[in-house]
XYZ file of C-alpha atoms in Angstrom:
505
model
C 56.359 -38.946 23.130
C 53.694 -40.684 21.417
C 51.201 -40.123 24.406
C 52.448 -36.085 24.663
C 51.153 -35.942 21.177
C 48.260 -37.966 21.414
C 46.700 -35.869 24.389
C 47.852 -32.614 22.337
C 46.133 -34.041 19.163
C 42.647 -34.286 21.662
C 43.730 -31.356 24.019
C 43.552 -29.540 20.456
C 40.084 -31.020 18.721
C 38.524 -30.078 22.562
C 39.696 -26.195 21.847
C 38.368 -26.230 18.563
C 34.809 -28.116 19.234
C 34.309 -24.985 21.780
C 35.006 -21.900 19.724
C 31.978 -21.664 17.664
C 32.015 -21.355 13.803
C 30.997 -18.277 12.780
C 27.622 -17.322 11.890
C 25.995 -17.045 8.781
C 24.254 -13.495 8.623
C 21.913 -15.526 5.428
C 20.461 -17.994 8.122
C 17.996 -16.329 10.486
C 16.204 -17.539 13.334
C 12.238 -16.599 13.364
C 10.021 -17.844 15.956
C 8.584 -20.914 13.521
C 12.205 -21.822 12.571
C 14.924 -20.993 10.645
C 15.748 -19.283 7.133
C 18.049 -18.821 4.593
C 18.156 -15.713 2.563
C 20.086 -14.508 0.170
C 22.760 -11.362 -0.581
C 22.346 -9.169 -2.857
C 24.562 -6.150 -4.076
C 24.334 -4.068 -0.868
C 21.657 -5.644 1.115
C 20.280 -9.257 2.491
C 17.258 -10.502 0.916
C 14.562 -13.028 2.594
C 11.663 -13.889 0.797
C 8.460 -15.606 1.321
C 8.621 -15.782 4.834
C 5.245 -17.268 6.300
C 3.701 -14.600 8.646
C 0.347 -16.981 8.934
C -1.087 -19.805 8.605
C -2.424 -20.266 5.077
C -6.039 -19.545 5.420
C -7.904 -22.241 3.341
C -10.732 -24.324 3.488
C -12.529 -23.885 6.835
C -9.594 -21.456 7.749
C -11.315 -19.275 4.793
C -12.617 -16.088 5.973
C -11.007 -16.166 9.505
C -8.399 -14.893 11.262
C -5.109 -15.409 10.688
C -3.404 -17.828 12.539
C 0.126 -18.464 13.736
C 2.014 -19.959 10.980
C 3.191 -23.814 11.542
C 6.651 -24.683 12.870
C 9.116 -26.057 10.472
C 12.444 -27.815 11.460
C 15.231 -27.445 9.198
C 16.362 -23.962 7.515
C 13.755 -23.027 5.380
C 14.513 -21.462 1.713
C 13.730 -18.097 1.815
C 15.153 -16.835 -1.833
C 12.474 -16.830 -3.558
C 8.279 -14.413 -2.797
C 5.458 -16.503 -1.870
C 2.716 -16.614 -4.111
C 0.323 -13.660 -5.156
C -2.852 -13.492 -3.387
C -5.699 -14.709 -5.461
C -6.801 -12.103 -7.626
C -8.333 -11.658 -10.884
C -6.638 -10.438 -14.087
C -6.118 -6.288 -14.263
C -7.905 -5.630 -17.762
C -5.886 -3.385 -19.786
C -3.012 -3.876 -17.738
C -2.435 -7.632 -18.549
C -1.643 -8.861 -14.992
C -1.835 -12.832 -15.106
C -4.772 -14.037 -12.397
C -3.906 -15.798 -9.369
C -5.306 -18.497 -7.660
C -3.454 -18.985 -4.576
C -4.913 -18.838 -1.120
C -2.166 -19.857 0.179
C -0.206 -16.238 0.142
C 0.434 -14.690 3.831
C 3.872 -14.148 3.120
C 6.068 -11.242 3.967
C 9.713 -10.062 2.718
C 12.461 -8.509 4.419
C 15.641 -6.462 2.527
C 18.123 -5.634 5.172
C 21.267 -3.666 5.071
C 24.215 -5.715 5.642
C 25.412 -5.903 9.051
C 22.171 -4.479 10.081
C 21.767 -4.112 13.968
C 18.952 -1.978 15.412
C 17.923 -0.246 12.420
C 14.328 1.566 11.830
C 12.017 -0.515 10.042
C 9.581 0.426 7.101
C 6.690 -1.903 6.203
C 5.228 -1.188 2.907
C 1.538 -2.230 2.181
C 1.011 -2.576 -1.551
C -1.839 -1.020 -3.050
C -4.227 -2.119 -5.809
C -7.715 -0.913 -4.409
C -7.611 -3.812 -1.904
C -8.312 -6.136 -5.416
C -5.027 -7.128 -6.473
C -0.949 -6.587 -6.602
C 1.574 -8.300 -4.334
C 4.666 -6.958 -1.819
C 7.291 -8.591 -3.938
C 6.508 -6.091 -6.773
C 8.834 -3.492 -5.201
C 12.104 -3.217 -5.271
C 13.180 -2.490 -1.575
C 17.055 -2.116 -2.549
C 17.283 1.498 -2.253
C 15.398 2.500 0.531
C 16.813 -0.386 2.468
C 20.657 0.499 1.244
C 20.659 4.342 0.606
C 17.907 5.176 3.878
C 19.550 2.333 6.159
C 16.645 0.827 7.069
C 14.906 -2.497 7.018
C 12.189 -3.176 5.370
C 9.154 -5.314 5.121
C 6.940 -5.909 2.150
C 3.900 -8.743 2.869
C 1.254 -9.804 1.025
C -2.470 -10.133 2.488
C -6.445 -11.754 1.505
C -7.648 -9.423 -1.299
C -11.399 -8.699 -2.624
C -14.107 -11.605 -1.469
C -11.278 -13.194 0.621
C -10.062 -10.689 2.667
C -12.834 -8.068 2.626
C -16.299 -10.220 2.898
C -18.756 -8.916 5.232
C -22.319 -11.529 5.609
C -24.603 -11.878 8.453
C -22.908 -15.176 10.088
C -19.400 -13.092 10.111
C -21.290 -10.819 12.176
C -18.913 -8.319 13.801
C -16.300 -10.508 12.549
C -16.049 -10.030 9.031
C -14.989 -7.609 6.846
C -11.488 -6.875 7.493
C -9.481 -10.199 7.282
C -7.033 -8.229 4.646
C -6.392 -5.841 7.597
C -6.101 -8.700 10.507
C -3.345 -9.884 7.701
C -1.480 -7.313 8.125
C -1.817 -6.401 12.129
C -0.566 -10.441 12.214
C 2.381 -9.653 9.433
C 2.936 -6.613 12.215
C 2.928 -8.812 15.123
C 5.678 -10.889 13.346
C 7.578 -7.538 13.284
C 7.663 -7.430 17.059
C 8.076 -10.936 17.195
C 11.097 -11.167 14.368
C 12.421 -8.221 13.101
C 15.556 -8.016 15.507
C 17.094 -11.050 14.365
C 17.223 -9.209 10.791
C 18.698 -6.090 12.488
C 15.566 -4.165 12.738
C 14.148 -2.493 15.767
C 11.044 -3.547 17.008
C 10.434 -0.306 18.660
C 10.781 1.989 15.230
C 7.980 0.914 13.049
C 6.869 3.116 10.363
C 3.819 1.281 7.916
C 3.925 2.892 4.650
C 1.564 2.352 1.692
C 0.079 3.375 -1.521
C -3.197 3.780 -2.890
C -5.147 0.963 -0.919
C -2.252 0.339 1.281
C -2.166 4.300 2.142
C -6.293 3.221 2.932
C -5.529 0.306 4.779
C -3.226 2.165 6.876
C -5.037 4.646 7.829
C -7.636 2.360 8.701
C -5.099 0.419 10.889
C -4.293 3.479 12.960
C -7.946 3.617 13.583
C -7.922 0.093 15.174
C -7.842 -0.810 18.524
C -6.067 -4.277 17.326
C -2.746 -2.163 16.164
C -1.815 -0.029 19.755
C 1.170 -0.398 20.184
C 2.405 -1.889 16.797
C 3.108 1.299 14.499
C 4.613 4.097 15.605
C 4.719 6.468 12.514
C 3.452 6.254 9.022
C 2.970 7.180 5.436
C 0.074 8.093 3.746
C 0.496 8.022 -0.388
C -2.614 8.422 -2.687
C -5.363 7.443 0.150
C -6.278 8.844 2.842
C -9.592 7.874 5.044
C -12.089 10.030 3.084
C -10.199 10.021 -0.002
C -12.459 8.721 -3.061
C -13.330 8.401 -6.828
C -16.311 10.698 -7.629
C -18.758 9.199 -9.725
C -17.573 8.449 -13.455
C -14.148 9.128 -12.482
C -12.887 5.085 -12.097
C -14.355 4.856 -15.595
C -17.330 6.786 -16.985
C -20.546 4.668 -15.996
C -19.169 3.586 -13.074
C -20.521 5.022 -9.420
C -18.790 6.886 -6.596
C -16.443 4.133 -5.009
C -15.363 4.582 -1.622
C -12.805 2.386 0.097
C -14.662 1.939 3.593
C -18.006 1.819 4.372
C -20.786 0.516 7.416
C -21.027 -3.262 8.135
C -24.744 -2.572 7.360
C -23.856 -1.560 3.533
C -20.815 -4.597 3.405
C -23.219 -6.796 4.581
C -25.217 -6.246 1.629
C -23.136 -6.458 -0.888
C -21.628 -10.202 0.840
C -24.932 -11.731 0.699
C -25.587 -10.417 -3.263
C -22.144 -11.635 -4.090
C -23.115 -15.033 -2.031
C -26.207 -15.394 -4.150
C -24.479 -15.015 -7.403
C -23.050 -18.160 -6.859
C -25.799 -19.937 -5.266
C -24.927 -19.567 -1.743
C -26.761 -18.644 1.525
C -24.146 -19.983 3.930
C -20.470 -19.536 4.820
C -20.307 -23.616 4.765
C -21.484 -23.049 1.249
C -19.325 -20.130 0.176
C -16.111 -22.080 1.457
C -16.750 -24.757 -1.055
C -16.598 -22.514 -3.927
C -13.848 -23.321 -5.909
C -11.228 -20.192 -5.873
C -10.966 -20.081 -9.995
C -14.425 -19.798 -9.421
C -14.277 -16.706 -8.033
C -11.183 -15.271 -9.693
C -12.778 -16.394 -13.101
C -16.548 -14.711 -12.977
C -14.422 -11.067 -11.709
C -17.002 -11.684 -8.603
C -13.379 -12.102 -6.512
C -13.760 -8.159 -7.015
C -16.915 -7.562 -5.389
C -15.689 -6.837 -2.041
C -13.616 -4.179 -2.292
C -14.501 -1.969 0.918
C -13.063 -1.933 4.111
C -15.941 -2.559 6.715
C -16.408 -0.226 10.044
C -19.273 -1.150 12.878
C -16.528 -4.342 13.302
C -14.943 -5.750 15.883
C -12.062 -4.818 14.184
C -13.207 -1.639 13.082
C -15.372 -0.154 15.699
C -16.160 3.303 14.312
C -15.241 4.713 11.024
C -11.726 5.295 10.571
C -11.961 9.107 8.977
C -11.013 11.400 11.992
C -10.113 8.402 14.512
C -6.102 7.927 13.618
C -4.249 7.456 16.355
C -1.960 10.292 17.163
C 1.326 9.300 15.544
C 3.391 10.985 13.030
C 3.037 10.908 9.606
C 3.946 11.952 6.081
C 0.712 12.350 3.969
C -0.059 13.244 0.610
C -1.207 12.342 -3.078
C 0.027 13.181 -6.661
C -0.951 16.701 -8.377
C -3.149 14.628 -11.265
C -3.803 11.169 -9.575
C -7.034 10.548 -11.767
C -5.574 11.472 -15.346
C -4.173 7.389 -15.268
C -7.723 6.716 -15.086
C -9.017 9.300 -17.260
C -6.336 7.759 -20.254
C -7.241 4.121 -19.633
C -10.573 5.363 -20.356
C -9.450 7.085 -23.881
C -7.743 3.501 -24.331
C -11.168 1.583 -24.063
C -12.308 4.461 -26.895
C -14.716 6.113 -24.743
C -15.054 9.431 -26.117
C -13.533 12.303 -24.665
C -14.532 15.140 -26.662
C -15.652 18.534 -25.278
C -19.657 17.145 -25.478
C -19.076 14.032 -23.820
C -16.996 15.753 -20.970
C -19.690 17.974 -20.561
C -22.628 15.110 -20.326
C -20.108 14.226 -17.763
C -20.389 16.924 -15.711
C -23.848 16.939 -15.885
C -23.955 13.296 -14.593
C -21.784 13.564 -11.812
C -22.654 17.056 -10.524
C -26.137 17.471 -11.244
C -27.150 21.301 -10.728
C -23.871 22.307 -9.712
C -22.528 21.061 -13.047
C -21.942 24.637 -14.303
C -20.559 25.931 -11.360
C -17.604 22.632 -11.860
C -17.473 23.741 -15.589
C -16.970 27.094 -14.944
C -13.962 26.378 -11.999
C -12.032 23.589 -14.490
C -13.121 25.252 -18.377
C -11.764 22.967 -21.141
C -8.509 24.569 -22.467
C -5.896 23.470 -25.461
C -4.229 20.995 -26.470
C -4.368 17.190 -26.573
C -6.782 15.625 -24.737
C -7.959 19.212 -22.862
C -11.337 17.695 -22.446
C -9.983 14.476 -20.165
C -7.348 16.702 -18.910
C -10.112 19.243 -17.419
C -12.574 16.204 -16.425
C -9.399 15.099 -14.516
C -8.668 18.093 -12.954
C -12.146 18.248 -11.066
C -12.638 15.052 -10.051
C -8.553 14.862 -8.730
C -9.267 18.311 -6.565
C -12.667 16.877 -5.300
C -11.753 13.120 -4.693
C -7.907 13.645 -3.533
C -6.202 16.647 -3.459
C -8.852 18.378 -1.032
C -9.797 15.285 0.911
C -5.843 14.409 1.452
C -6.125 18.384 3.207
C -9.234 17.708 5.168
C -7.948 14.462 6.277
C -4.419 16.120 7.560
C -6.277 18.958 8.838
C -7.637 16.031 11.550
C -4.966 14.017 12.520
C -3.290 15.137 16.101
C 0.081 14.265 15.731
C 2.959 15.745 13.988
C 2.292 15.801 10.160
C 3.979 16.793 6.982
C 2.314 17.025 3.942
C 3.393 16.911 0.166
C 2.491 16.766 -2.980
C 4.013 14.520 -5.500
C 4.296 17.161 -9.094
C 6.782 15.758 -11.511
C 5.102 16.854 -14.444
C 6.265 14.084 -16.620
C 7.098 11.286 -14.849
C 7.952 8.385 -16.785
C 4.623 5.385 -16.868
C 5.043 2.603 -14.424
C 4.625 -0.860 -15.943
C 1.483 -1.670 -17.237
C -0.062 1.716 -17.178
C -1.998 3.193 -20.260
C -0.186 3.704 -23.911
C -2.512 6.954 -24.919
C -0.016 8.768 -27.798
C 0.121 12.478 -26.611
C -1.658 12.550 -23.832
C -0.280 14.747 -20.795
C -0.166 12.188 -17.849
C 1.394 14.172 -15.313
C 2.088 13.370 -12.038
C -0.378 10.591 -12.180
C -1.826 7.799 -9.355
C 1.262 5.489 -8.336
C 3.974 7.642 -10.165
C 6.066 8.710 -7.209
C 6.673 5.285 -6.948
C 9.132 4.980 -9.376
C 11.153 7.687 -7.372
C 10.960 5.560 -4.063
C 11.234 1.973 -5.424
C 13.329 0.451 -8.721
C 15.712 2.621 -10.482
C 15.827 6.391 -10.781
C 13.282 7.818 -13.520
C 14.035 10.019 -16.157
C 16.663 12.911 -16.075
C 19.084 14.531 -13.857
C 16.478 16.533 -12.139
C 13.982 13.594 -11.637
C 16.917 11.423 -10.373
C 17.848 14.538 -7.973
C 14.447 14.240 -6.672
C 14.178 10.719 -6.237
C 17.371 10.373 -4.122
C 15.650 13.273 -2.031
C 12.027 11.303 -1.846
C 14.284 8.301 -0.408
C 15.860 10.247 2.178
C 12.794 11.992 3.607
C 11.149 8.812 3.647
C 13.795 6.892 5.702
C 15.086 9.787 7.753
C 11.245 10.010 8.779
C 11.602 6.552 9.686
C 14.764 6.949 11.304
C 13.410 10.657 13.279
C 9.815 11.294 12.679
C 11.037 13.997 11.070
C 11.527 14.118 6.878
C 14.223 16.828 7.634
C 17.644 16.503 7.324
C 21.407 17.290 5.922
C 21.564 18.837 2.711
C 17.265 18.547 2.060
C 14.861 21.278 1.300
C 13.178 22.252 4.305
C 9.738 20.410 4.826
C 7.602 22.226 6.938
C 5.305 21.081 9.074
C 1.675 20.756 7.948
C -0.081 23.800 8.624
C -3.650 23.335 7.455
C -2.848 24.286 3.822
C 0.426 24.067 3.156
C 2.340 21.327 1.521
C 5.776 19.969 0.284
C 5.833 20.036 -3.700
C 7.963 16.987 -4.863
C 8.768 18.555 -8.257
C 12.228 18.268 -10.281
C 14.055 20.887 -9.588
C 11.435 23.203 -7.332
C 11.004 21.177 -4.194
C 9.251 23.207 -1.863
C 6.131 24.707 0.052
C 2.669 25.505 -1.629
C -0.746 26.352 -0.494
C -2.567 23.081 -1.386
C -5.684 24.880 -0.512
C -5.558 27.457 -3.602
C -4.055 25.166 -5.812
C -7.113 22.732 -5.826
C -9.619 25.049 -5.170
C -10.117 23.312 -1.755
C -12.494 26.348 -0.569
C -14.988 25.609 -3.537
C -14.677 21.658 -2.632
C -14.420 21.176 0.956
């Protein structure tokens, strides 16, 4: 009897070392080893994932490499580190001084198998802000989609251009993220995402950068739609309209011009040579502001052959900018106390436009209430820089597009932006965000049309389409007409008329 139960006893511990233990959906498997994320409400969260390896000291401006393999389950509840960046005056983002940043985040529904995924490139003119700023939650749980947020070299690290870089340099920000995209392909099914659905998706300098990616021959094959907020190609700030004394500042230019400003910035802190540049301390850099130097994207590149404006590749896309983008600026100007009185506005005008000054008066006169002079300087330079280059920019791209424009006309102020009392904001630079990332703004109508920003966005990732069940019709882009993403009126417009696109373009 004893032996029956004996070989019972091991007959037993033999069926049970053979059925596996079941998985845990928090430890995932990546292609440098394993990590362990974390749940959260209804999604799964993995932070500070290493896409690359980090790119310091005579790894500093090259291109990213592989990260290293790690044994072990590595902790992945918790972002990598900002890249290093200076401080955002006015705004009161802390510096950083980490090199050491090419890290990516993925939210995932739970039980996620096959789903679209939506990388998000931050923006902050290619100078500063990080992907774990956004909360992911509701486009991941509410749009059913994964998605991917990474971090990537900013100013003099990931933009410098100089004469040993050669055809090399300028674009190690964008090699970032083509390597963070490669780890899509690479990774993103064992998170439940589908490889072969990739939407990128960014604002502001991330809209820039990926428009700039669709232009590279480095990327075929590694987006297959994307979304365009606040930066287009040829979108730009006419001159005074950063900040009144400051020049026109465009977010791409020739190797030949990039080149120029590299071996300036090089000199300012007594360097001819790369060798020498690499041993420059990085609070160095983030301390003097010169981190913020480089802040173009360069074309004549290896990789960046041609300039990127009219060169996308032919995928679709969702495209558009915010009815009064350059008020934000126009108010952080008002902050500083630089006057903004009807004479000043007009010296303005005078400066930026020259001869044709009257003809811009005339088109955008000064009207009533608070702040009419900024609001009218605004106007102009919003039509010129965005609103009509977002249209010409559309107008060129050959595959399926849709167009909006984000027009909540009182959007609440995302962190850190300007405290001007009385001043008429509008929709301003970066405020859709708040309808597509973090909690719903404002009132019933504004939370009505962020639920509906969330589900054109995903079911564009899910279709290539924004359409769907129980949404306004979008129509497809037609040379002038756009979506208007306003409480309560979502619907067509002529962008053209609105801006005065005819007097601009």
């Amino acid at each position: 009897m004893r032996r029956v139960l004996f070989v019972m006893t091991v007959l037993a511990g033999l069926v049970t070392a053979t059925v596996p233990a079941a998985a845990d959906p928090l430890v995932v498997r990546t292609d440098a080893g394993a990590v362990r994320g974390f749940a959260a409400g209804p999604v799964m969260r993995f932070d500070g994932i290493p896409y690359a390896k980090p790119p310091v000291g005579d790894l500093r401006w090259t291109s990213p490499r592989r990260p290293e393999h790690w044994s072990g389950v590595r902790d992945a509840t918790a972002p990598g580190p900002r890249c290093a960046q200076a401080r955002v005056p006015g705004i009161g983002t802390a510096p950083s001084y980490d090199e050491d940043c090419l890290y990516l985040n993925v939210t995932a529904p739970r039980a996620a198998k096959r789903k679209p995924v939506l990388v998000w490139i931050h923006g902050g003119g290619l100078v500063n802000g990080d992907g774990a700023f956004y909360d992911t939650t509701r486009l991941a749980a509410q749009g059913d989609v994964v998605v991917v947020t990474i971090n990537y070299r900013l100013g003099v690290f990931g933009l410098l251009a100089h004469p040993e870089l050669g055809v090399a340099g300028g674009n190690f920000g964008l090699e970032d993220q083509t390597a963070a995209l490669r780890w899509v392909q690479h990774n993103i099914r064992a998170f439940g995402g589908d490889p072969g659905n990739v939407t990128v998706a960014g604002e502001s300098g991330g809209a820039f950068s990926t428009c700039a990616l669709l232009a590279s021959p480095s990327t075929v094959g590694l987006i297959d739609k994307a979304i365009l907020e606040s930066g287009t190609c040829s979108v730009y700030f006419p001159k005074n309209s950063v900040f009144p004394g400051v020049g026109e500042a465009r977010l791409v230019a020739p190797r030949a011009e990039t080149e120029q400003i590299g071996v300036a910035t090089a000199a300012q802190v007594g360097c001819a040579t790369l060798e020498c540049l690499r041993k420059i301390k990085v609070e160095q850099w983030v301390d003097s502001l010169l981190v913020n130097n480089t802040a173009q994207l360069s074309y004549h590149t290896r990789f960046l052959p041609v300039d990127p404006v009219g060169h996308a590749r032919p995928v679709p896309m969702i495209v558009g900018s915010n009815r009064d983008e350059l008020r934000l600026f126009a108010a952080f100007a008002v902050q500083f106390g630089v006057p903004f009185d009807d004479a000043s506005v007009r010296r303005l005008f005078d400066d930026t436009y020259g001869e044709d000054a009257e003809a811009v008066r005339a088109r955008y006169p000064i009207g009533d209430g608070p702040h009419a002079a900024a609001v009218a300087w605004a106007r102009a330079t919003t039509d010129q820089g965005f609103a009509c280059r977002t249209l010409a920019d559309a107008r060129t791209y050959r595959g399926p597009v849709y167009a909006y424009e984000f027009a909540d006309p009182n959007p609440p102020m995302i962190s850190g932006g300007p405290t001007v009392p009385d001043f008429p904001f509008g929709a301003y630079h970066g405020s859709e965000l708040l309808s597509l990332f973090w909690e719903p703004p404002g009132n019933a109508a504004q939370q009505e049309l962020a639920g509906q920003m969330v589900r054109y966005w995903t079911r564009f990732a899910h279709t290539g389409d924004p359409n769907g069940p129980g949404l306004p019709t979008w129509p497809r882009f037609d040379g002038n007409t756009v979506q208007s993403l306003k409480p309560g009126a979502v619907g067509p417009i002529d962008a053209d008329e609105q801006h005065q696109c005819g007097f601009w373009l």
